[in-house]
Short mmCIF file of C-alpha atoms in Angstrom, two decimals:
data_model
loop_
_atom_site.label_atom_id
_atom_site.label_comp_id
_atom_site.label_asym_id
_atom_site.label_seq_id
_atom_site.Cartn_x
_atom_site.Cartn_y
_atom_site.Cartn_z
CA UNK A 282 68.46 17.60 33.09
CA UNK A 283 65.68 16.66 35.05
CA UNK A 284 64.34 14.61 31.97
CA UNK A 285 67.94 13.39 30.83
CA UNK A 286 68.50 11.90 34.68
CA UNK A 287 65.27 10.21 34.32
CA UNK A 288 66.02 8.68 30.96
CA UNK A 289 69.37 7.55 32.20
CA UNK A 290 67.26 5.86 35.39
CA UNK A 291 65.16 4.16 32.83
CA UNK A 292 68.17 2.88 30.73
CA UNK A 293 70.04 1.76 33.46
CA UNK A 294 67.05 -0.19 34.96
CA UNK A 295 66.22 -1.98 31.71
CA UNK A 296 69.66 -2.95 31.36
CA UNK A 297 69.43 -4.75 34.42
CA UNK A 298 66.50 -6.78 33.71
CA UNK A 299 67.17 -10.26 32.34
CA UNK A 300 64.31 -9.84 29.98
CA UNK A 301 65.56 -6.82 28.28
CA UNK A 302 69.22 -7.30 26.93
CA UNK A 303 71.42 -4.70 25.39
CA UNK A 304 71.95 -5.07 21.89
CA UNK A 305 74.59 -7.53 20.91
CA UNK A 306 75.95 -5.92 18.20
CA UNK A 307 80.06 -6.44 18.93
CA UNK A 308 81.29 -8.40 15.94
CA UNK A 309 82.77 -11.03 18.51
CA UNK A 310 79.16 -11.53 20.03
CA UNK A 311 77.61 -11.98 16.33
CA UNK A 312 80.32 -14.81 15.57
CA UNK A 313 79.56 -16.53 18.95
CA UNK A 314 75.81 -16.43 18.42
CA UNK A 315 76.18 -17.98 14.98
CA UNK A 316 77.99 -20.92 16.73
CA UNK A 317 75.34 -21.27 19.76
CA UNK A 318 72.74 -21.08 17.77
CA UNK A 319 74.16 -23.70 15.42
CA UNK A 320 74.93 -25.77 18.49
CA UNK A 321 71.27 -25.34 19.91
CA UNK A 322 69.83 -26.34 16.43
CA UNK A 323 71.70 -29.57 16.26
CA UNK A 324 69.72 -32.38 17.92
CA UNK A 325 71.87 -34.11 20.03
CA UNK A 326 69.31 -36.21 22.19
CA UNK A 327 70.26 -39.82 22.56
CA UNK A 328 67.10 -41.20 20.51
CA UNK A 329 67.81 -39.11 17.25
CA UNK A 330 70.40 -36.78 17.59
CA UNK A 331 73.97 -36.91 16.68
CA UNK A 332 76.79 -35.33 19.24
CA UNK A 333 79.36 -36.61 16.32
CA UNK A 334 77.76 -33.98 14.11
CA UNK A 335 78.03 -31.07 16.75
CA UNK A 336 81.50 -32.14 17.58
CA UNK A 337 82.47 -32.15 13.75
CA UNK A 338 80.65 -28.69 13.29
CA UNK A 339 83.02 -27.33 16.26
CA UNK A 340 86.12 -28.84 14.76
CA UNK A 341 85.37 -27.07 11.47
CA UNK A 342 85.08 -23.84 13.29
CA UNK A 343 88.43 -24.12 15.04
CA UNK A 344 90.04 -25.17 11.91
CA UNK A 345 88.69 -21.94 10.31
CA UNK A 346 90.06 -20.12 13.27
CA UNK A 347 93.69 -21.60 12.54
CA UNK A 348 93.80 -24.83 14.43
CA UNK A 349 95.62 -27.55 12.98
CA UNK A 350 94.52 -31.13 12.62
CA UNK A 351 96.99 -32.27 15.32
CA UNK A 352 95.34 -29.72 17.66
CA UNK A 353 91.83 -31.44 17.37
CA UNK A 354 90.95 -34.88 18.29
CA UNK A 355 87.39 -36.17 17.34
CA UNK A 356 86.51 -39.52 18.91
CA UNK A 357 83.74 -42.12 19.00
CA UNK A 358 83.74 -46.12 19.28
CA UNK A 359 82.55 -48.18 16.85
CA UNK A 360 79.37 -49.37 18.12
CA UNK A 361 77.99 -45.75 18.71
CA UNK A 362 79.04 -43.61 15.92
CA UNK A 363 76.84 -40.77 16.63
CA UNK A 364 78.06 -40.46 20.28
CA UNK A 365 81.25 -38.77 19.46
CA UNK A 366 83.48 -36.06 21.18
CA UNK A 367 85.86 -33.66 20.43
CA UNK A 368 89.26 -32.52 22.03
CA UNK A 369 90.95 -29.51 21.30
CA UNK A 370 94.31 -28.25 22.46
CA UNK A 371 95.66 -24.34 22.29
CA UNK A 372 99.61 -24.92 23.17
CA UNK A 373 100.86 -22.63 25.77
CA UNK A 374 104.34 -21.39 25.61
CA UNK A 375 105.38 -21.82 29.44
CA UNK A 376 105.95 -25.55 29.75
CA UNK A 377 106.56 -25.21 33.45
CA UNK A 378 102.69 -24.59 33.80
CA UNK A 379 100.59 -27.54 33.73
CA UNK A 380 97.21 -27.24 31.32
CA UNK A 381 93.93 -26.59 32.20
CA UNK A 382 90.98 -28.11 30.95
CA UNK A 383 87.44 -26.58 29.46
CA UNK A 384 84.84 -29.35 30.28
CA UNK A 385 81.51 -29.51 28.63
CA UNK A 386 78.91 -31.86 27.22
CA UNK A 387 77.08 -31.75 23.83
CA UNK A 388 74.44 -34.23 24.62
CA UNK A 389 70.76 -32.97 25.77
CA UNK A 390 67.74 -34.55 27.40
CA UNK A 391 65.11 -35.72 25.10
CA UNK A 392 62.31 -33.00 24.12
CA UNK A 393 59.33 -33.98 22.56
CA UNK A 394 57.86 -31.28 20.07
CA UNK A 395 54.21 -32.02 21.08
CA UNK A 396 55.03 -31.11 25.02
CA UNK A 397 57.05 -27.77 24.00
CA UNK A 398 55.27 -24.21 23.50
CA UNK A 399 58.12 -24.03 20.74
CA UNK A 400 60.05 -25.98 18.60
CA UNK A 401 62.89 -27.39 21.09
CA UNK A 402 65.57 -27.67 18.46
CA UNK A 403 65.14 -24.06 17.01
CA UNK A 404 66.64 -21.23 19.09
CA UNK A 405 64.28 -18.62 19.54
CA UNK A 406 64.48 -15.32 21.02
CA UNK A 407 61.43 -14.18 22.92
CA UNK A 408 60.79 -11.82 25.93
CA UNK A 409 64.47 -11.20 26.54
CA UNK A 410 65.06 -15.05 26.36
CA UNK A 411 66.47 -17.87 24.29
CA UNK A 412 64.55 -20.67 23.92
CA UNK A 413 65.35 -24.09 23.07
CA UNK A 414 66.88 -27.60 24.46
CA UNK A 415 70.28 -26.92 25.79
CA UNK A 416 70.14 -23.30 25.82
CA UNK A 417 71.36 -23.73 29.25
CA UNK A 418 72.45 -27.52 29.54
CA UNK A 419 74.91 -27.47 28.72
CA UNK A 420 75.21 -25.71 25.04
CA UNK A 421 75.74 -22.33 26.76
CA UNK A 422 78.99 -23.43 28.18
CA UNK A 423 80.16 -25.90 25.57
CA UNK A 424 79.54 -22.93 23.18
CA UNK A 425 81.56 -20.35 25.36
CA UNK A 426 84.49 -23.02 25.86
CA UNK A 427 84.76 -23.15 21.96
CA UNK A 428 84.21 -19.55 21.34
CA UNK A 429 87.03 -18.63 23.82
CA UNK A 430 89.44 -21.14 21.83
CA UNK A 431 88.52 -19.23 18.92
CA UNK A 432 89.03 -15.72 20.21
CA UNK A 433 92.39 -16.85 22.14
CA UNK A 434 93.98 -18.34 18.98
CA UNK A 435 95.55 -15.34 17.65
CA UNK A 436 97.56 -14.61 21.24
CA UNK A 437 99.12 -17.78 22.41
CA UNK A 438 98.72 -18.45 26.16
CA UNK A 439 101.24 -19.11 28.95
CA UNK A 440 99.33 -22.08 30.11
CA UNK A 441 98.04 -24.83 27.40
CA UNK A 442 94.33 -24.56 27.40
CA UNK A 443 92.61 -28.00 26.63
CA UNK A 444 88.80 -28.42 25.88
CA UNK A 445 86.80 -31.62 25.97
CA UNK A 446 83.25 -31.77 24.67
CA UNK A 447 81.80 -34.89 25.43
CA UNK A 448 78.50 -36.89 24.80
CA UNK A 449 76.61 -39.25 27.27
CA UNK A 450 76.34 -36.87 30.42
CA UNK A 451 72.71 -37.08 30.34
CA UNK A 452 72.50 -40.82 29.86
CA UNK A 453 73.14 -43.74 32.27
CA UNK A 454 75.62 -45.35 29.84
CA UNK A 455 78.21 -42.76 28.22
CA UNK A 456 79.50 -44.67 25.43
CA UNK A 457 82.08 -41.96 24.11
CA UNK A 458 82.04 -39.48 27.06
CA UNK A 459 84.22 -38.07 29.89
CA UNK A 460 84.52 -41.67 31.37
CA UNK A 461 85.89 -42.95 28.37
CA UNK A 462 88.55 -40.43 28.13
CA UNK A 463 89.45 -40.63 31.53
CA UNK A 464 89.85 -44.28 31.20
CA UNK A 465 91.38 -44.56 27.69
CA UNK A 466 92.87 -41.02 26.63
CA UNK A 467 93.87 -39.78 30.29
CA UNK A 468 97.21 -38.21 28.81
CA UNK A 469 94.91 -36.16 26.25
CA UNK A 470 92.99 -34.70 28.82
CA UNK A 471 95.68 -34.48 31.58
CA UNK A 472 95.37 -30.95 33.62
CA UNK A 473 95.92 -28.94 36.78
CA UNK A 474 92.44 -28.54 36.89
CA UNK A 475 88.85 -28.59 35.05
CA UNK A 476 86.51 -25.59 34.84
CA UNK A 477 83.19 -27.36 34.43
CA UNK A 478 79.49 -26.81 34.54
CA UNK A 479 77.54 -26.99 37.94
CA UNK A 480 78.58 -23.65 39.12
CA UNK A 481 76.87 -20.36 37.74
CA UNK A 482 74.41 -18.05 39.71
CA UNK A 483 70.94 -17.35 40.47
CA UNK A 484 68.59 -14.29 39.80
CA UNK A 485 66.01 -13.28 42.06
CA UNK A 486 62.11 -12.88 41.56
CA UNK A 487 62.97 -9.49 40.51
CA UNK A 488 65.58 -10.36 38.01
CA UNK A 489 68.62 -9.38 40.47
CA UNK A 490 71.68 -11.29 40.38
CA UNK A 491 71.09 -13.05 43.98
CA UNK A 492 74.42 -14.83 44.05
CA UNK A 493 77.32 -16.73 42.28
CA UNK A 494 78.50 -20.05 42.99
CA UNK A 495 81.35 -22.41 42.49
CA UNK A 496 80.56 -25.73 42.79
CA UNK A 497 83.27 -27.65 44.58
CA UNK A 498 82.53 -31.54 44.69
CA UNK A 499 79.42 -33.36 43.86
CA UNK A 500 77.61 -36.35 44.76
CA UNK A 501 77.89 -39.56 43.18
CA UNK A 502 74.67 -40.91 41.41
CA UNK A 503 73.95 -44.48 41.92
CA UNK A 504 71.20 -47.03 41.23
CA UNK A 505 70.17 -50.11 43.11
CA UNK A 506 67.97 -52.72 42.74
CA UNK A 507 65.45 -54.26 45.28
CA UNK A 508 64.08 -57.62 44.37
CA UNK A 509 61.58 -59.70 45.82
CA UNK A 510 60.56 -63.23 44.69
CA UNK A 511 57.61 -65.81 45.48
CA UNK A 512 56.56 -68.98 43.91
CA UNK A 513 53.37 -67.12 43.36
CA UNK A 514 50.06 -68.92 42.83
CA UNK A 515 46.23 -68.24 42.20
CA UNK A 516 44.98 -64.81 43.48
CA UNK A 517 41.94 -66.47 44.84
CA UNK A 518 44.04 -68.20 47.67
CA UNK A 519 46.21 -65.28 48.84
CA UNK A 520 49.03 -65.94 51.57
CA UNK A 521 50.92 -63.71 53.86
CA UNK A 522 54.00 -64.17 51.64
CA UNK A 523 53.48 -61.71 48.95
CA UNK A 524 56.39 -60.30 46.46
CA UNK A 525 54.56 -56.97 46.33
CA UNK A 526 53.92 -56.52 50.12
CA UNK A 527 57.65 -57.47 50.82
CA UNK A 528 58.77 -55.15 48.44
CA UNK A 529 56.54 -52.46 49.74
CA UNK A 530 58.04 -52.90 53.40
CA UNK A 531 61.63 -52.83 52.16
CA UNK A 532 60.67 -49.36 50.04
CA UNK A 533 58.92 -47.92 53.06
CA UNK A 534 62.06 -48.66 55.35
CA UNK A 535 64.30 -46.54 52.89
CA UNK A 536 61.65 -43.96 53.03
CA UNK A 537 61.60 -43.79 56.97
CA UNK A 538 65.67 -43.59 56.96
CA UNK A 539 67.68 -40.21 57.14
CA UNK A 540 71.36 -40.75 56.36
CA UNK A 541 73.54 -38.69 58.84
CA UNK A 542 74.70 -35.47 58.28
CA UNK A 543 77.97 -34.99 56.86
CA UNK A 544 79.99 -31.66 56.31
CA UNK A 545 82.81 -30.69 54.24
CA UNK A 546 84.89 -27.59 54.07
CA UNK A 547 82.86 -26.74 51.06
CA UNK A 548 79.25 -27.35 52.38
CA UNK A 549 80.25 -25.74 55.81
CA UNK A 550 81.22 -22.54 53.91
CA UNK A 551 77.87 -22.74 51.81
CA UNK A 552 75.77 -23.22 54.94
CA UNK A 553 77.44 -20.39 56.61
CA UNK A 554 76.75 -18.12 53.78
CA UNK A 555 73.35 -19.36 53.89
CA UNK A 556 72.57 -18.81 57.41
CA UNK A 557 73.80 -15.11 57.10
CA UNK A 558 71.67 -14.52 54.25
CA UNK A 559 68.36 -15.90 55.29
CA UNK A 560 68.59 -15.24 59.09
CA UNK A 561 65.62 -16.24 61.44
CA UNK A 562 64.83 -19.42 62.57
CA UNK A 563 66.17 -21.30 59.22
CA UNK A 564 69.58 -19.34 59.96
CA UNK A 565 69.70 -20.10 63.70
CA UNK A 566 69.04 -23.63 62.85
CA UNK A 567 71.77 -23.94 60.39
CA UNK A 568 74.04 -22.29 63.02
CA UNK A 569 73.33 -24.92 65.43
CA UNK A 570 73.89 -27.72 62.90
CA UNK A 571 77.13 -26.45 62.03
CA UNK A 572 78.04 -26.53 65.51
CA UNK A 573 76.66 -29.99 66.08
CA UNK A 574 75.69 -32.20 63.04
CA UNK A 575 73.88 -34.67 65.40
CA UNK A 576 71.58 -31.94 66.59
CA UNK A 577 68.09 -33.52 65.09
CA UNK A 578 66.01 -30.49 66.10
CA UNK A 579 67.87 -28.37 63.98
CA UNK A 580 68.53 -30.74 61.43
CA UNK A 581 64.34 -31.01 61.03
CA UNK A 582 64.06 -27.14 60.64
CA UNK A 583 66.84 -27.20 57.98
CA UNK A 584 65.71 -30.21 56.19
CA UNK A 585 62.49 -28.66 55.27
CA UNK A 586 64.34 -26.95 52.37
CA UNK A 587 64.72 -29.90 50.07
CA UNK A 588 67.86 -28.55 48.53
CA UNK A 589 69.21 -27.97 52.03
CA UNK A 590 68.19 -31.31 52.84
CA UNK A 591 70.06 -33.13 50.27
CA UNK A 592 73.12 -30.89 50.68
CA UNK A 593 73.84 -32.15 54.33
CA UNK A 594 73.60 -36.03 53.39
CA UNK A 595 73.45 -39.16 51.18
CA UNK A 596 69.99 -39.44 50.11
CA UNK A 597 68.09 -42.69 48.51
CA UNK A 598 64.59 -42.68 46.83
CA UNK A 599 62.59 -45.05 44.85
CA UNK A 600 62.18 -44.15 41.63
CA UNK A 601 60.93 -47.13 39.69
CA UNK A 602 58.41 -50.26 40.69
CA UNK A 603 57.31 -53.30 38.68
CA UNK A 604 55.66 -56.12 40.04
CA UNK A 605 53.38 -59.19 38.88
CA UNK A 606 52.64 -60.95 35.67
CA UNK A 607 48.74 -61.26 35.46
CA UNK A 608 45.85 -59.60 37.34
CA UNK A 609 44.56 -62.89 38.68
CA UNK A 610 48.01 -64.27 39.84
CA UNK A 611 49.97 -63.71 42.95
CA UNK A 612 53.14 -61.84 42.22
CA UNK A 613 56.24 -64.05 41.58
CA UNK A 614 58.55 -60.99 41.12
CA UNK A 615 58.42 -57.42 42.17
CA UNK A 616 61.19 -54.86 42.04
CA UNK A 617 62.11 -51.41 42.87
CA UNK A 618 64.73 -48.96 41.63
CA UNK A 619 66.49 -47.07 44.58
CA UNK A 620 68.32 -43.91 43.18
CA UNK A 621 70.81 -42.73 45.70
CA UNK A 622 73.18 -39.41 45.58
CA UNK A 623 76.10 -40.57 47.54
CA UNK A 624 77.90 -37.66 49.39
CA UNK A 625 81.62 -37.27 48.92
CA UNK A 626 83.78 -39.26 50.91
CA UNK A 627 81.01 -42.27 51.29
CA UNK A 628 81.11 -45.37 48.97
CA UNK A 629 78.76 -47.36 46.51
CA UNK A 630 79.54 -50.47 48.80
CA UNK A 631 78.70 -48.59 52.22
CA UNK A 632 75.62 -47.35 50.80
CA UNK A 633 74.89 -50.88 49.39
CA UNK A 634 75.31 -52.40 52.82
CA UNK A 635 72.79 -49.89 54.34
CA UNK A 636 70.29 -50.63 51.82
CA UNK A 637 70.57 -54.47 52.51
CA UNK A 638 69.98 -53.81 56.16
CA UNK A 639 67.05 -51.34 55.55
CA UNK A 640 65.53 -54.03 53.01
CA UNK A 641 65.98 -56.93 55.53
CA UNK A 642 66.64 -60.61 54.20
CA UNK A 643 63.85 -61.35 52.33
CA UNK A 644 64.85 -58.88 49.58
CA UNK A 645 67.85 -59.26 47.24
CA UNK A 646 69.70 -55.87 46.71
CA UNK A 647 72.23 -55.18 44.16
CA UNK A 648 74.27 -51.99 42.80
CA UNK A 649 73.28 -51.34 39.22
CA UNK A 650 75.50 -50.96 36.30
CA UNK A 651 77.32 -48.89 35.49
CA UNK A 652 78.94 -48.11 39.05
CA UNK A 653 79.72 -44.50 38.70
CA UNK A 654 83.11 -43.59 40.74
CA UNK A 655 83.15 -41.63 44.07
CA UNK A 656 85.72 -39.09 44.74
CA UNK A 657 86.99 -36.80 47.62
CA UNK A 658 85.99 -33.02 46.58
CA UNK A 659 89.04 -30.92 45.81
CA UNK A 660 90.01 -28.22 48.26
CA UNK A 661 88.84 -24.64 48.17
CA UNK A 662 92.55 -23.86 46.53
CA UNK A 663 92.87 -19.86 46.42
CA UNK A 664 94.92 -20.35 43.13
CA UNK A 665 91.46 -21.15 41.60
CA UNK A 666 88.95 -19.45 43.68
CA UNK A 667 91.16 -16.29 43.84
CA UNK A 668 90.88 -15.47 39.86
CA UNK A 669 87.07 -16.29 40.14
CA UNK A 670 86.42 -13.85 42.74
CA UNK A 671 88.75 -11.21 41.05
CA UNK A 672 87.04 -11.42 37.75
CA UNK A 673 83.48 -11.54 39.25
CA UNK A 674 84.38 -8.01 41.15
CA UNK A 675 84.75 -6.71 37.31
CA UNK A 676 81.94 -8.46 35.80
CA UNK A 677 79.43 -8.59 38.91
CA UNK A 678 80.23 -6.08 41.57
CA UNK A 679 78.85 -6.66 44.68
CA UNK A 680 77.22 -10.27 43.98
CA UNK A 681 78.39 -12.52 46.98
CA UNK A 682 80.16 -15.72 45.61
CA UNK A 683 79.85 -19.05 47.46
CA UNK A 684 81.43 -22.42 47.17
CA UNK A 685 78.86 -25.17 46.76
CA UNK A 686 78.51 -28.93 46.34
CA UNK A 687 76.31 -30.12 43.45
CA UNK A 688 73.45 -32.64 44.75
CA UNK A 689 72.94 -33.75 41.14
CA UNK A 690 75.90 -35.20 38.95
CA UNK A 691 78.22 -34.27 36.27
CA UNK A 692 80.76 -35.53 34.13
CA UNK A 693 83.51 -34.07 36.43
CA UNK A 694 83.41 -36.83 38.65
CA UNK A 695 85.31 -39.07 36.28
CA UNK A 696 88.19 -36.41 36.01
CA UNK A 697 88.05 -36.02 39.93
CA UNK A 698 88.45 -39.83 40.18
CA UNK A 699 91.75 -39.76 38.32
CA UNK A 700 93.10 -37.15 40.61
CA UNK A 701 92.14 -33.89 38.67
CA UNK A 702 90.42 -31.24 40.72
CA UNK A 703 87.12 -30.06 39.14
CA UNK A 704 85.36 -26.85 39.85
CA UNK A 705 81.99 -25.88 38.39
CA UNK A 706 82.52 -22.34 37.33
CA UNK A 707 80.36 -19.40 38.14
CA UNK A 708 79.31 -16.74 35.50
CA UNK A 709 76.09 -17.99 33.92
CA UNK A 710 73.34 -16.87 35.87
CA UNK A 711 69.64 -18.38 35.69
CA UNK A 712 66.50 -17.94 37.14
CA UNK A 713 65.61 -19.79 40.54
CA UNK A 714 63.45 -22.45 38.91
CA UNK A 715 66.36 -23.44 36.91
CA UNK A 716 65.24 -22.28 33.59
CA UNK A 717 63.16 -25.35 32.55
CA UNK A 718 66.52 -27.37 32.60
CA UNK A 719 65.61 -31.30 32.11
CA UNK A 720 62.28 -29.82 31.64
CA UNK A 721 59.69 -28.08 29.44
CA UNK A 722 60.62 -24.85 27.33
CA UNK A 723 64.23 -24.48 28.71
CA UNK A 724 65.25 -20.89 28.37
CA UNK A 725 68.12 -18.26 29.31
CA UNK A 726 68.02 -14.75 29.85
CA UNK A 727 69.89 -13.07 26.55
CA UNK A 728 71.70 -10.69 28.82
CA UNK A 729 73.04 -13.94 31.21
CA UNK A 730 74.11 -15.60 28.30
CA UNK A 731 76.48 -12.90 27.06
CA UNK A 732 77.53 -11.35 30.47
CA UNK A 733 78.60 -14.97 31.57
CA UNK A 734 80.11 -15.40 28.39
CA UNK A 735 82.34 -12.32 28.97
CA UNK A 736 82.86 -13.31 32.57
CA UNK A 737 84.28 -16.88 31.63
CA UNK A 738 86.50 -15.76 28.83
CA UNK A 739 88.08 -13.19 31.24
CA UNK A 740 88.49 -16.03 33.81
CA UNK A 741 90.36 -18.18 31.09
CA UNK A 742 92.57 -15.49 30.57
CA UNK A 743 93.27 -14.98 34.25
CA UNK A 744 94.63 -18.53 34.57
CA UNK A 745 96.37 -18.71 31.26
CA UNK A 746 97.76 -15.17 30.38
#
């Protein structure tokens, strides 16, 4: 009995570790893995990849599952034939219910083979992880959504379920992406709400689930250009008026400016939960800041954490510099790219005005194209958040779920801008270091992928059946 109990304890412990996944031997898991593997191994990076190929492969799988041509829309614009996407529809039986939309993106950040330990476009299982570009961002969720539509095809839902897998999320100019759909095919993607990336969850240093997060709102990413010009001249006869110096002064002014603290219902809920979890000096400072957003001393303590600092406000930072035309000539031109993440409710124009004031009259400041939309975040709707919590209680018992605002940007902003509320769904739990997303050796715990798949499948059913 003692030996059996000991062995049972070991088995339970191993099952909880992200590096040791239970055998994925259910038939539906094997079918999902085949889809996921094909998607990861289809290069969809902008330089040499093809989202169109990936979209076509998913369309073929949907048709094999019984979807008709009328249920599937493959799209791309003529000038960018490799950057295509797919929209698929599973019709519901109750026309009184508005559709829901499952959103994901097929494209991935560039990955150079010589920089990676393993081939980034081969799905490799090692040490309880799947390695490869896109294993998390965003082919995990995209594969789950496609797999969910395939699994649900045999049982018609009450609510129509739509799926949009797009290209261009990881690039500045999205040729066939969510923005194109929102502007050109709003009826095709019309929905009561959208489930998107941006939520998920985190593992602690011991591999235990630390929390689940649902994204409710996000910042808008916008680039601005600072430009300083000068007649120039010979470097042997310098003058005080120098384009590089003037640009440097403007950039330093941006560095020294802190945008004011802004709070929304989402960030208040997130910060309240964070204060309770961390306690101590940081927890006290968060509590004080929630009571008085102008408390500079509390702000200084909270802002030591870069993630919390960005959660509190709009941020702008210099990311690119270019100046001069010859090493023995005074610079005639100097430019800087200022990358801003604009807090929900703030505007591109208002941020531009502040940057102009900081840069001073000698610097020309312009907003770069494309100008991304800004949008007020959706409310913490019990009809959306309630099922998320109820399904989580089954799949992730005892793990707290908190709303959060993304300090980054997703394609959800384009749907939010046309009035469709977007929520970053919880379920796929990754490590605190973001599991190499956008970096080297991107990976996902095998157990996290399959557990997240089961959660998201049940979540869709909770809304649609």
